[in-house]
Coordinates of C-alpha atoms in Angstrom, one line a residue:
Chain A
X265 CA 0.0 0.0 0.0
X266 CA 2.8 2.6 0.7
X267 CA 4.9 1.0 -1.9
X268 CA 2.1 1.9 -4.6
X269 CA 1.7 5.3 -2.8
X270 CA 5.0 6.2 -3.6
X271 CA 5.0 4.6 -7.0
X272 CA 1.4 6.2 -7.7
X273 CA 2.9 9.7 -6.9
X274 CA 6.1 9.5 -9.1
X275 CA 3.7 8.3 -12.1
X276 CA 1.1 11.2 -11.5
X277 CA 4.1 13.6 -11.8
X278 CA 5.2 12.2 -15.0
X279 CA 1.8 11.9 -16.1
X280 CA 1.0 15.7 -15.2
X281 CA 4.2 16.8 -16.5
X282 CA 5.2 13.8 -18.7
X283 CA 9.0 15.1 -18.9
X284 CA 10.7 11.7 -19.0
X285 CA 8.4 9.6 -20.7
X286 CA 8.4 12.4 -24.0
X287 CA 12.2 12.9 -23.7
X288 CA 12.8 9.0 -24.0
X289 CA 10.5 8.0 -26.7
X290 CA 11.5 10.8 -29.0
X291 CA 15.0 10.2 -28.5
X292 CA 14.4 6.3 -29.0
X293 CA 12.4 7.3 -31.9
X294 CA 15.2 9.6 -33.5
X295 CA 17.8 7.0 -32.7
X296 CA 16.0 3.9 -34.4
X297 CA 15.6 6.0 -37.3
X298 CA 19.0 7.5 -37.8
X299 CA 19.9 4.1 -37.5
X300 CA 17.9 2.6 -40.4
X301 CA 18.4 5.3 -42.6
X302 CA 21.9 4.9 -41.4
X303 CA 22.1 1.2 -43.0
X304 CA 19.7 1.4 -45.5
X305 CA 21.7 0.6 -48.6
X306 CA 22.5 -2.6 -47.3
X307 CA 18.9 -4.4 -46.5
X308 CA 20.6 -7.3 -45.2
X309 CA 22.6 -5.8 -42.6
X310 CA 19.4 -4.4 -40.9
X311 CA 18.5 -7.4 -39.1
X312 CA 21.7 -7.7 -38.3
X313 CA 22.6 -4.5 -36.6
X314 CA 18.9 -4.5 -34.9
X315 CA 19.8 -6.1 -31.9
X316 CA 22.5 -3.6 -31.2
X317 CA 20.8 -0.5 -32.3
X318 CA 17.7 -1.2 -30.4
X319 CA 19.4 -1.8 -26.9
X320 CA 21.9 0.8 -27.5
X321 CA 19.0 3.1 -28.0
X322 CA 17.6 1.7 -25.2
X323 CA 20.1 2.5 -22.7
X324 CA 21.0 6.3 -23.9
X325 CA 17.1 6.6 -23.4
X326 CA 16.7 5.5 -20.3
X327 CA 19.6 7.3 -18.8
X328 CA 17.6 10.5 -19.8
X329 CA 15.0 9.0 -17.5
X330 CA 17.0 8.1 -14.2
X331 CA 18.4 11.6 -13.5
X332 CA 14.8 12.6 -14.6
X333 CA 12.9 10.6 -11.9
X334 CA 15.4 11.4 -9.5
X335 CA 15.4 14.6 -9.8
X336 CA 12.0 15.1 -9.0
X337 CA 12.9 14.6 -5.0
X338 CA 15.6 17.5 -5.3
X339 CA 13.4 20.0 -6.4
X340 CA 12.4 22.1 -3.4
X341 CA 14.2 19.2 -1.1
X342 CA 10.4 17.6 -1.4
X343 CA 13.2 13.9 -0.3
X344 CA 13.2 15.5 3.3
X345 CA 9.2 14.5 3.4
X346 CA 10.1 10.9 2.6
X347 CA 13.6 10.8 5.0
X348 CA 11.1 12.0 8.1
X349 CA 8.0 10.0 7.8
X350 CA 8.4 6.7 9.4
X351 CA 8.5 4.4 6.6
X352 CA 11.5 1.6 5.9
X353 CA 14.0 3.6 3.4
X354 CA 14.7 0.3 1.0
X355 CA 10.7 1.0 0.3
X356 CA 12.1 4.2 -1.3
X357 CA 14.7 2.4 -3.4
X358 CA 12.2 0.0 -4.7
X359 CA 9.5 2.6 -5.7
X360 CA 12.1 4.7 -7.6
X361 CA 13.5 1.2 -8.8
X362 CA 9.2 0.1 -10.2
X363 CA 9.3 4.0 -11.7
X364 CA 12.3 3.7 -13.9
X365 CA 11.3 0.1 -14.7
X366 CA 7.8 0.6 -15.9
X367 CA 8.8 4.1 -17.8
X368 CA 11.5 2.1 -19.8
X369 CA 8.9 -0.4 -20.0
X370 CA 6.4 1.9 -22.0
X371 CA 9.4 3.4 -24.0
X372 CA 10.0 -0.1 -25.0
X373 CA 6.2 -0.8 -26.1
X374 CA 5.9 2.1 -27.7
X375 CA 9.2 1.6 -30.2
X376 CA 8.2 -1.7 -31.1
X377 CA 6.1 -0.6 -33.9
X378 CA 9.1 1.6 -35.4
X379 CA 11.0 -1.9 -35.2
X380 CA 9.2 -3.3 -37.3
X381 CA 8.8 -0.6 -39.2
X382 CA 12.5 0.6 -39.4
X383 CA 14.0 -3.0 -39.6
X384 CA 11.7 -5.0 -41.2
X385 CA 11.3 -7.7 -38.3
X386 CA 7.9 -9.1 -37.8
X387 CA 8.6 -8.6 -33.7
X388 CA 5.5 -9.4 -32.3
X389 CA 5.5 -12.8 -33.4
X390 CA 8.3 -13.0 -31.5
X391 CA 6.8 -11.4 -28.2
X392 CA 7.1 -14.9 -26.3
X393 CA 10.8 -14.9 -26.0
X394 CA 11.3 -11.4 -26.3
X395 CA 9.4 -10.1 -23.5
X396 CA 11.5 -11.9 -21.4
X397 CA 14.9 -10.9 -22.4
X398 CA 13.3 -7.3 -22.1
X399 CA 11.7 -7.7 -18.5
X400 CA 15.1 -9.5 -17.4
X401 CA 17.6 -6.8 -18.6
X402 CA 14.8 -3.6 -18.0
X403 CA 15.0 -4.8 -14.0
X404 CA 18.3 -5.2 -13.8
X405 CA 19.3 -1.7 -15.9
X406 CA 16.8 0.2 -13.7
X407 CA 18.3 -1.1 -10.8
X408 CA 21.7 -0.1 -11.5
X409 CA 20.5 3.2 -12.9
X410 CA 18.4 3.8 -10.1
X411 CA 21.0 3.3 -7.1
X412 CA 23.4 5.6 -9.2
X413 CA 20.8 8.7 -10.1
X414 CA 20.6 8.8 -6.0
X415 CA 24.2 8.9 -5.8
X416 CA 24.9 11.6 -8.4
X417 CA 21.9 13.8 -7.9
X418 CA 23.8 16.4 -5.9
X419 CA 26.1 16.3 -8.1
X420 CA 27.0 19.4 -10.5
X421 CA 28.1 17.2 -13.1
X422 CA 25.8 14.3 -12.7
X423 CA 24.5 14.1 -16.7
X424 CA 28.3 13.5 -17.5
X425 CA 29.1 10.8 -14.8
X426 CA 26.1 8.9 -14.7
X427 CA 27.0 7.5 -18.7
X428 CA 30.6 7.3 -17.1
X429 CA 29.9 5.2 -13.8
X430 CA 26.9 3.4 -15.2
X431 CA 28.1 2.0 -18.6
X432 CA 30.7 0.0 -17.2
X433 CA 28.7 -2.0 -15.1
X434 CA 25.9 -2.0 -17.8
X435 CA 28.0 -3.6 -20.8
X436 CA 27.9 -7.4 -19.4
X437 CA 24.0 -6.7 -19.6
X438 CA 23.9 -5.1 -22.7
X439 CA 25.8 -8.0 -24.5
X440 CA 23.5 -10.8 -22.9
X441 CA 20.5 -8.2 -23.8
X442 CA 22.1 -8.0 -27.9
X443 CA 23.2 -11.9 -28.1
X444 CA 19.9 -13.4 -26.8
X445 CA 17.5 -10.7 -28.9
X446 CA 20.1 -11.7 -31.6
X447 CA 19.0 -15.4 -31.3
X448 CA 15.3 -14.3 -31.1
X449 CA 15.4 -12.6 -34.2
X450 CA 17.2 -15.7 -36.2
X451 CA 15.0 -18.2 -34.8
X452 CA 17.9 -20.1 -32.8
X453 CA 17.6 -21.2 -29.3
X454 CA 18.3 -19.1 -26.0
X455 CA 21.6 -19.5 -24.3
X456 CA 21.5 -20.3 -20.7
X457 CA 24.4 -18.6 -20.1
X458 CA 23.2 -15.0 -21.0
X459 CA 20.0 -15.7 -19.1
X460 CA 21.5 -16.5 -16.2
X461 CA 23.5 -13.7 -16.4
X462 CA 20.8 -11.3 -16.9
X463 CA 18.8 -13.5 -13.9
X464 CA 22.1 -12.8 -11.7
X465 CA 22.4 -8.7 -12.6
X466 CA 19.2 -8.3 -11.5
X467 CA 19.1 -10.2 -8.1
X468 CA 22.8 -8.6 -7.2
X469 CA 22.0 -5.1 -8.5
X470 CA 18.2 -5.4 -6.9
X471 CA 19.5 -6.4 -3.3
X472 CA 22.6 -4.1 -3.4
X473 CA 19.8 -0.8 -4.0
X474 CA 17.7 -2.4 -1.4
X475 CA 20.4 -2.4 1.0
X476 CA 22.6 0.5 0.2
X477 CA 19.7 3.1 -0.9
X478 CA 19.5 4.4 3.0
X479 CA 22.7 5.8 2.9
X480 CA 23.1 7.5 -0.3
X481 CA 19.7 9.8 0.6
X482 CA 21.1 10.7 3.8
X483 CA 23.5 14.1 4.7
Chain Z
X149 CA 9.8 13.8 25.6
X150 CA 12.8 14.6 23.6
X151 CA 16.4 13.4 24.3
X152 CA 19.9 14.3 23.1
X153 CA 22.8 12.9 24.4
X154 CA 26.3 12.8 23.5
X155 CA 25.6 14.2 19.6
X156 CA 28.5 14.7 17.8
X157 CA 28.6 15.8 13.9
X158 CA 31.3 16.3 11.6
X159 CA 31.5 17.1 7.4
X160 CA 35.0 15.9 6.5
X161 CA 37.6 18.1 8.9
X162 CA 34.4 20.5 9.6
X163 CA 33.5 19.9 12.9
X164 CA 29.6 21.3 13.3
X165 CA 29.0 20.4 17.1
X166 CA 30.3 18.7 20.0
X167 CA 29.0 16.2 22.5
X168 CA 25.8 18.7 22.4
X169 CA 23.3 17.1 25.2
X170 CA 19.6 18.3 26.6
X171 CA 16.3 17.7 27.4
X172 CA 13.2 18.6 26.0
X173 CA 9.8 18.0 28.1
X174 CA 6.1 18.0 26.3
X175 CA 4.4 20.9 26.0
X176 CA 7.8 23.0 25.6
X177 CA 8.6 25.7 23.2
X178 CA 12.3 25.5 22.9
X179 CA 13.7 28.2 21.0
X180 CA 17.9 27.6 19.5
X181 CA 19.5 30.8 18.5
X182 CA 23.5 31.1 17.1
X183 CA 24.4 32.9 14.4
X184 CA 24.7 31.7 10.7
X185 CA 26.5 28.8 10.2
X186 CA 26.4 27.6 13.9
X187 CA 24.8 24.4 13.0
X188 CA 21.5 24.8 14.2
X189 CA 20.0 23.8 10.8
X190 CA 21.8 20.5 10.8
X191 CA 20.9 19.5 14.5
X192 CA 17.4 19.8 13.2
X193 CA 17.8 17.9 10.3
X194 CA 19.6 15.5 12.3
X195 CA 17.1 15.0 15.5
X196 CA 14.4 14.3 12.2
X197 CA 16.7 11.7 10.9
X198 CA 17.6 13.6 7.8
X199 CA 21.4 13.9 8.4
X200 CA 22.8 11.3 9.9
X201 CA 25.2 12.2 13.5
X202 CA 29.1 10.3 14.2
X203 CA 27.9 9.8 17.6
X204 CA 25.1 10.0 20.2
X205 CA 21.9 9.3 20.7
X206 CA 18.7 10.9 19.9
X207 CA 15.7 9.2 21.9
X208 CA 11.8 10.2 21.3
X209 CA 9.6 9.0 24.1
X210 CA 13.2 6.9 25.5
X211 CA 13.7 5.6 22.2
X212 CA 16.4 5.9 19.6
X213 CA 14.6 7.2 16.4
X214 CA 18.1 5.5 14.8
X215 CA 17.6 2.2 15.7
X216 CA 13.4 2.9 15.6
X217 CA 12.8 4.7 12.5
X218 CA 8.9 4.3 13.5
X219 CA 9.8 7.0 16.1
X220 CA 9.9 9.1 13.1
X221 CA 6.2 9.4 13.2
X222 CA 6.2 11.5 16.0
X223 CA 8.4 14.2 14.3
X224 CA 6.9 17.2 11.9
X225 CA 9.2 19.1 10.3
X226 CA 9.6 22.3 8.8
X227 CA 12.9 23.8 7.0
X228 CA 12.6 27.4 5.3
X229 CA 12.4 25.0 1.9
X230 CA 9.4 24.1 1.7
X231 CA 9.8 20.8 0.9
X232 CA 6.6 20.3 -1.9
X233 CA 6.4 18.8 -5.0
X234 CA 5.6 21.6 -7.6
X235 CA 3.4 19.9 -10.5
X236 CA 1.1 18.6 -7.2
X237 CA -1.8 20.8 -6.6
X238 CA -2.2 21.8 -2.6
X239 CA -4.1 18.8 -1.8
X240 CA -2.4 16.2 -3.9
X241 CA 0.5 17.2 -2.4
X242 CA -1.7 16.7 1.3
X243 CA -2.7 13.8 0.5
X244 CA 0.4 12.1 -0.3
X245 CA 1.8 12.8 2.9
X246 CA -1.0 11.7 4.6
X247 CA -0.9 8.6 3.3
X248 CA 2.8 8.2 3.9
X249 CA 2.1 8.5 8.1
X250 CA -1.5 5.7 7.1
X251 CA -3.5 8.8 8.3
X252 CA -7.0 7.5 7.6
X253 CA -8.4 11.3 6.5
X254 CA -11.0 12.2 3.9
X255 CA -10.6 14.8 0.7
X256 CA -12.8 17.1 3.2
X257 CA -11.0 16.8 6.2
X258 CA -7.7 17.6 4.3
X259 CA -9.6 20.7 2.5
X260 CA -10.5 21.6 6.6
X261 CA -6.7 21.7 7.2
X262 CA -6.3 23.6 4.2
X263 CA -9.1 26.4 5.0
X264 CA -7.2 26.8 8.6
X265 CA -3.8 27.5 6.8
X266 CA -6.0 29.7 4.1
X267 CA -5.4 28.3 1.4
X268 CA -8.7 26.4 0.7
X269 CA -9.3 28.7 -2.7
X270 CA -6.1 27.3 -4.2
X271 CA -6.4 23.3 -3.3
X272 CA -6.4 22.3 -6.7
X273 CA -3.8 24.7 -8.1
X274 CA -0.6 23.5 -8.7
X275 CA 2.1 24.8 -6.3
X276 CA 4.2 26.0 -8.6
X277 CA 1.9 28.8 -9.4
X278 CA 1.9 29.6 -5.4
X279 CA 3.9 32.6 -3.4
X280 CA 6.8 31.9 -1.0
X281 CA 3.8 33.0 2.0
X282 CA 1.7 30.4 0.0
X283 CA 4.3 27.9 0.1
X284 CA 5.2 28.2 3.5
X285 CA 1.4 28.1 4.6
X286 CA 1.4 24.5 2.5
X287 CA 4.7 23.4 4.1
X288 CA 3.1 24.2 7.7
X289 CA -0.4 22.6 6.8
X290 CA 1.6 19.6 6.0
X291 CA 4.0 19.4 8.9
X292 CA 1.3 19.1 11.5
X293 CA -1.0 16.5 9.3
X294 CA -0.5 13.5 11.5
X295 CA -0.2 15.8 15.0
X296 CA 3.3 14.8 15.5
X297 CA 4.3 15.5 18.9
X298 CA 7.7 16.8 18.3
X299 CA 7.5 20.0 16.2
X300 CA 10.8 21.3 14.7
X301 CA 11.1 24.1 12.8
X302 CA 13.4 25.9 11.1
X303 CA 12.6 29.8 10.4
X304 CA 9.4 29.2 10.3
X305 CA 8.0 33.0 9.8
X306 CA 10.4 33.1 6.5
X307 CA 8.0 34.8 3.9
X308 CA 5.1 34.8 6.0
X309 CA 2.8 38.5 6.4
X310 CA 2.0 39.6 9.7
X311 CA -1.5 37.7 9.7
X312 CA 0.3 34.2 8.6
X313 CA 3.1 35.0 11.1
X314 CA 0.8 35.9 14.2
X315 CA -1.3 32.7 12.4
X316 CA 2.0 30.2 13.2
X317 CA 2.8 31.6 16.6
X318 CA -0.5 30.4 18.4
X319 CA -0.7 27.3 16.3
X320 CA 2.7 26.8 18.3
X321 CA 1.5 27.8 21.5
X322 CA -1.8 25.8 21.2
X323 CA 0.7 22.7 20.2
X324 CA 2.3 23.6 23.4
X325 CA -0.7 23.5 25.6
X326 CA -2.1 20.6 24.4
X327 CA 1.5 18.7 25.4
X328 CA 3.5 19.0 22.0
X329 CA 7.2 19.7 22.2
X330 CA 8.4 22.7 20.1
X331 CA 12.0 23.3 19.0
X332 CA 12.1 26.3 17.3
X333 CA 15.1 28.1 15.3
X334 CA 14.4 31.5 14.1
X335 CA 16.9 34.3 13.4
X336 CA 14.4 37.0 14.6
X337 CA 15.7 36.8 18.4
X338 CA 12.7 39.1 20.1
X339 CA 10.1 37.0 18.2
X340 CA 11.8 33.8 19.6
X341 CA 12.2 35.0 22.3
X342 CA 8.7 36.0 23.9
X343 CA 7.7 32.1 21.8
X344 CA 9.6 30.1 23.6
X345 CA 9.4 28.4 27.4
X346 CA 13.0 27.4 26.8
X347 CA 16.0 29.2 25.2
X348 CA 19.9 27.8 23.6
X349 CA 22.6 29.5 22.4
X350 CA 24.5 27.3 19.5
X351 CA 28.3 29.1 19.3
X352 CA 31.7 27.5 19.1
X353 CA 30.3 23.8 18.3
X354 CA 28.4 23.4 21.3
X355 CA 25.6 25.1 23.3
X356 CA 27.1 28.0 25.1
X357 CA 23.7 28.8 27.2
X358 CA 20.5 26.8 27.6
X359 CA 17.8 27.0 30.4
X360 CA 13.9 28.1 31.0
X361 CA 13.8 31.6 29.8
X362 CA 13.1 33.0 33.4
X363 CA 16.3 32.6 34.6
X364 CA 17.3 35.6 31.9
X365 CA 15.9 38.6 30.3
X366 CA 16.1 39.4 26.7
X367 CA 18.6 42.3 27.0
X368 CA 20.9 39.8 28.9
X369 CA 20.3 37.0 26.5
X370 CA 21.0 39.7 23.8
X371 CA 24.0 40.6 24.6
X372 CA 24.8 36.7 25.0
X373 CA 24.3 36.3 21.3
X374 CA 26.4 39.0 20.1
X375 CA 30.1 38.0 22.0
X376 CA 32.0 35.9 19.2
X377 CA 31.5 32.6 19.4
X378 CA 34.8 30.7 20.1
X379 CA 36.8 29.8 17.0
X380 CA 35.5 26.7 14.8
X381 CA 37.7 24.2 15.4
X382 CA 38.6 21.0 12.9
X383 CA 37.8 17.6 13.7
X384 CA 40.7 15.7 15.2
X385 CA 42.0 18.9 17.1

């Protein structure tokens, strides 16, 4: 119940003001396309380089929402509400952790038409396998970006070392994200390996936020 | 009601205070004077759990609101930011800290709280669009939702006209006298003054006077706060 409290009250910001969510899809948007037009001579690289462009895009895109949703405790300190009332901290984690998510989430929905459109992939007959490659790395990208917008929030130069500090640790992701989609879109089977990769990212990355969250909000 | 022992706080080499200890009772104005920079701000934010101290203890009702953060629910707090989100309208923003303390209040009661504070015409205005007064009547409306019993705040009367000023000091004294503890830090030293039950003087890292405010008079208390404070000192000296 306080869980969705917090959750409902990040979503009715961005629904009121709708920063992130129109910053990420036009930017996913542009990207897709440049990419496309970027290839276009050569139709049969375009599936290839689709699992690479997409995710890429992905993860420029939802950097732009992390420092976004974090942002939105900064202005006029409205975090000191949260860090007095008497509720568990880690709850604070995982409703900035279920914002980024489900934002990504939508961003990702709504590009899947330009996909198809862009690449000439018939994705949603593939939306078995493919949703879960996208729930599994989503989770584990907005739990990384989420502990690390708290971090950097006070921070004058946070929009240049959040892509610094965060890429790093996101490229192991990234490249199970890009080899399974790969396999997905050639019809071969799923390694375990990159699942289980993508299954361990998000259980470390989820219970290091949980823990650690608390003392990155406090002064 | 309200117990401080042995706090300590540091940022880097900066020492802020020292060992600072006192005792509040319920139904106590306390007001803390010092001048800029003395750290009265940060022993605030640190009794409401927002900084966190290198040593000591901080106990609500005889318990640690460290080791209890449910102890928090007893604090409402007040910082010259007025700590609201800005696409909310007045009673969005109301009702999401209700709901963060479980208060079990209806649309109407919160629009009563609002019509005490006078701001009932603009409940469903964003606060962006709202004065600093306007802001601050919001961040006072807000503070005393769940009828904490510790109040703390921190230049309260910043922005506020003489009706919304006049309008904070007896909701203070009627907190008071119903057995709420106030801790009050306010640079305007008569105002503060004539508020409070007890008074502190913050200087040179740790609290140079405190006491009931009979035992003193203002001019006395005045000329208290105008010798200079020992030097600052660095942690580890």
């Amino acid at each position: 119940m306080l869980l969705w409290n917090l959750v409902r009250k990040d979503l009715l910001l961005e629904w009121k003001n709708k920063d992130a969510v129109l910053a990420m899809t036009a930017f996913t948007a542009l990207v897709l396309l440049l990419f496309a037009i970027a290839v276009e001579s050569i139709p049969a690289l375009l599936r290839d380089i689709a699992p690479g462009a997409v995710w890429i895009t992905y993860l420029f895109a939802a950097i732009l929402g992390f420092n976004r949703v974090a942002m939105v405790e900064r202005e006029n300190n409205a975090m000191y509400t949260l860090l007095v009332a008497p509720i568990d901290r880690s709850l604070l984690f995982i409703s900035k952790f279920t914002v980024n998510f489900l934002l990504i989430s939508l961003v990702q929905v709504l590009s899947l038409p330009l996909i198809m459109l862009f690449f000439n992939i018939d994705i949603f007959l593939m939306m078995g396998s493919l949703s879960w490659i996208f729930i599994l790395t989503t989770l584990g990208m907005s739990a990384i970006g989420t502990l690390f917008s708290a971090m950097l929030v006070n921070i004058r130069m946070k929009d240049v070392l959040m892509p610094l500090l965060t890429f790093p640790l996101l490229v192991p992701l990234l490249i199970a994200a890009v080899s399974l989609t790969r396999a997905v879109f050639n019809g071969q089977e799923l390694q375990s390996t990159w699942v289980n990769l993508l299954l361990a990212y998000d259980v470390i990355f989820i219970t290091a936020g949980t823990i650690l969250y608390e003392f990155l909000l406090e002064e | 009601m309200l117990e401080i022992r042995n706090l300590s706080k540091s940022f880097g080499y900066f020492r802020v205070w020292d060992d600072l200890s006192f005792d509040l009772d319920a139904g106590q104005i306390f007001g803390l004077f010092g001048v800029n920079g003395s750290g009265k701000t940060t022993l605030l934010k640190t009794i409401a759990g927002i900084v966190s101290p290198n040593s000591g203890e901080i106990l609500i009702h005889g318990k640690d609101i460290r080791k209890v953060p449910a102890q928090r629910r007893h604090i409402g707090f007040l910082t010259h930011q007025s700590l609201y989100y800005h696409d909310l309208s007045c009673l969005e923003n109301l009702r999401f800290t209700a709901r963060l303390y479980k208060l079990d209040v209806t649309d109407s009661q919160l629009l009563e709280r609002l019509r005490s504070t006078g701001l009932e015409k603009w409940a469903n205005e964003p606060a962006r669009y709202f004065s600093r007064g306007m802001l601050q009547r919001l961040a006072i409306a807000k503070s005393l939702l769940h009828d904490p019993d510790l109040i703390l705040y921190d230049e309260p009367f910043t922005g506020l006209d003489e009706e919304a000023s006049q309008m904070v000091e007896d909701t203070l004294r009627e907190a008071a006298s119903r057995g709420k503890t106030v801790l009050l830090v306010t640079h305007d030293l008569k105002q503060g003054f004539q508020l409070s039950d007890k008074i502190a003087l913050l200087a040179g890292r740790r609290l140079l006077y405190c006491d009931e405010k009979d035992s003193t008079d203002f001019d006395r208390f005045h000329d208290l706060f105008r010798q200079p404070a020992p030097a600052q000192q660095k942690a580890g000296d």
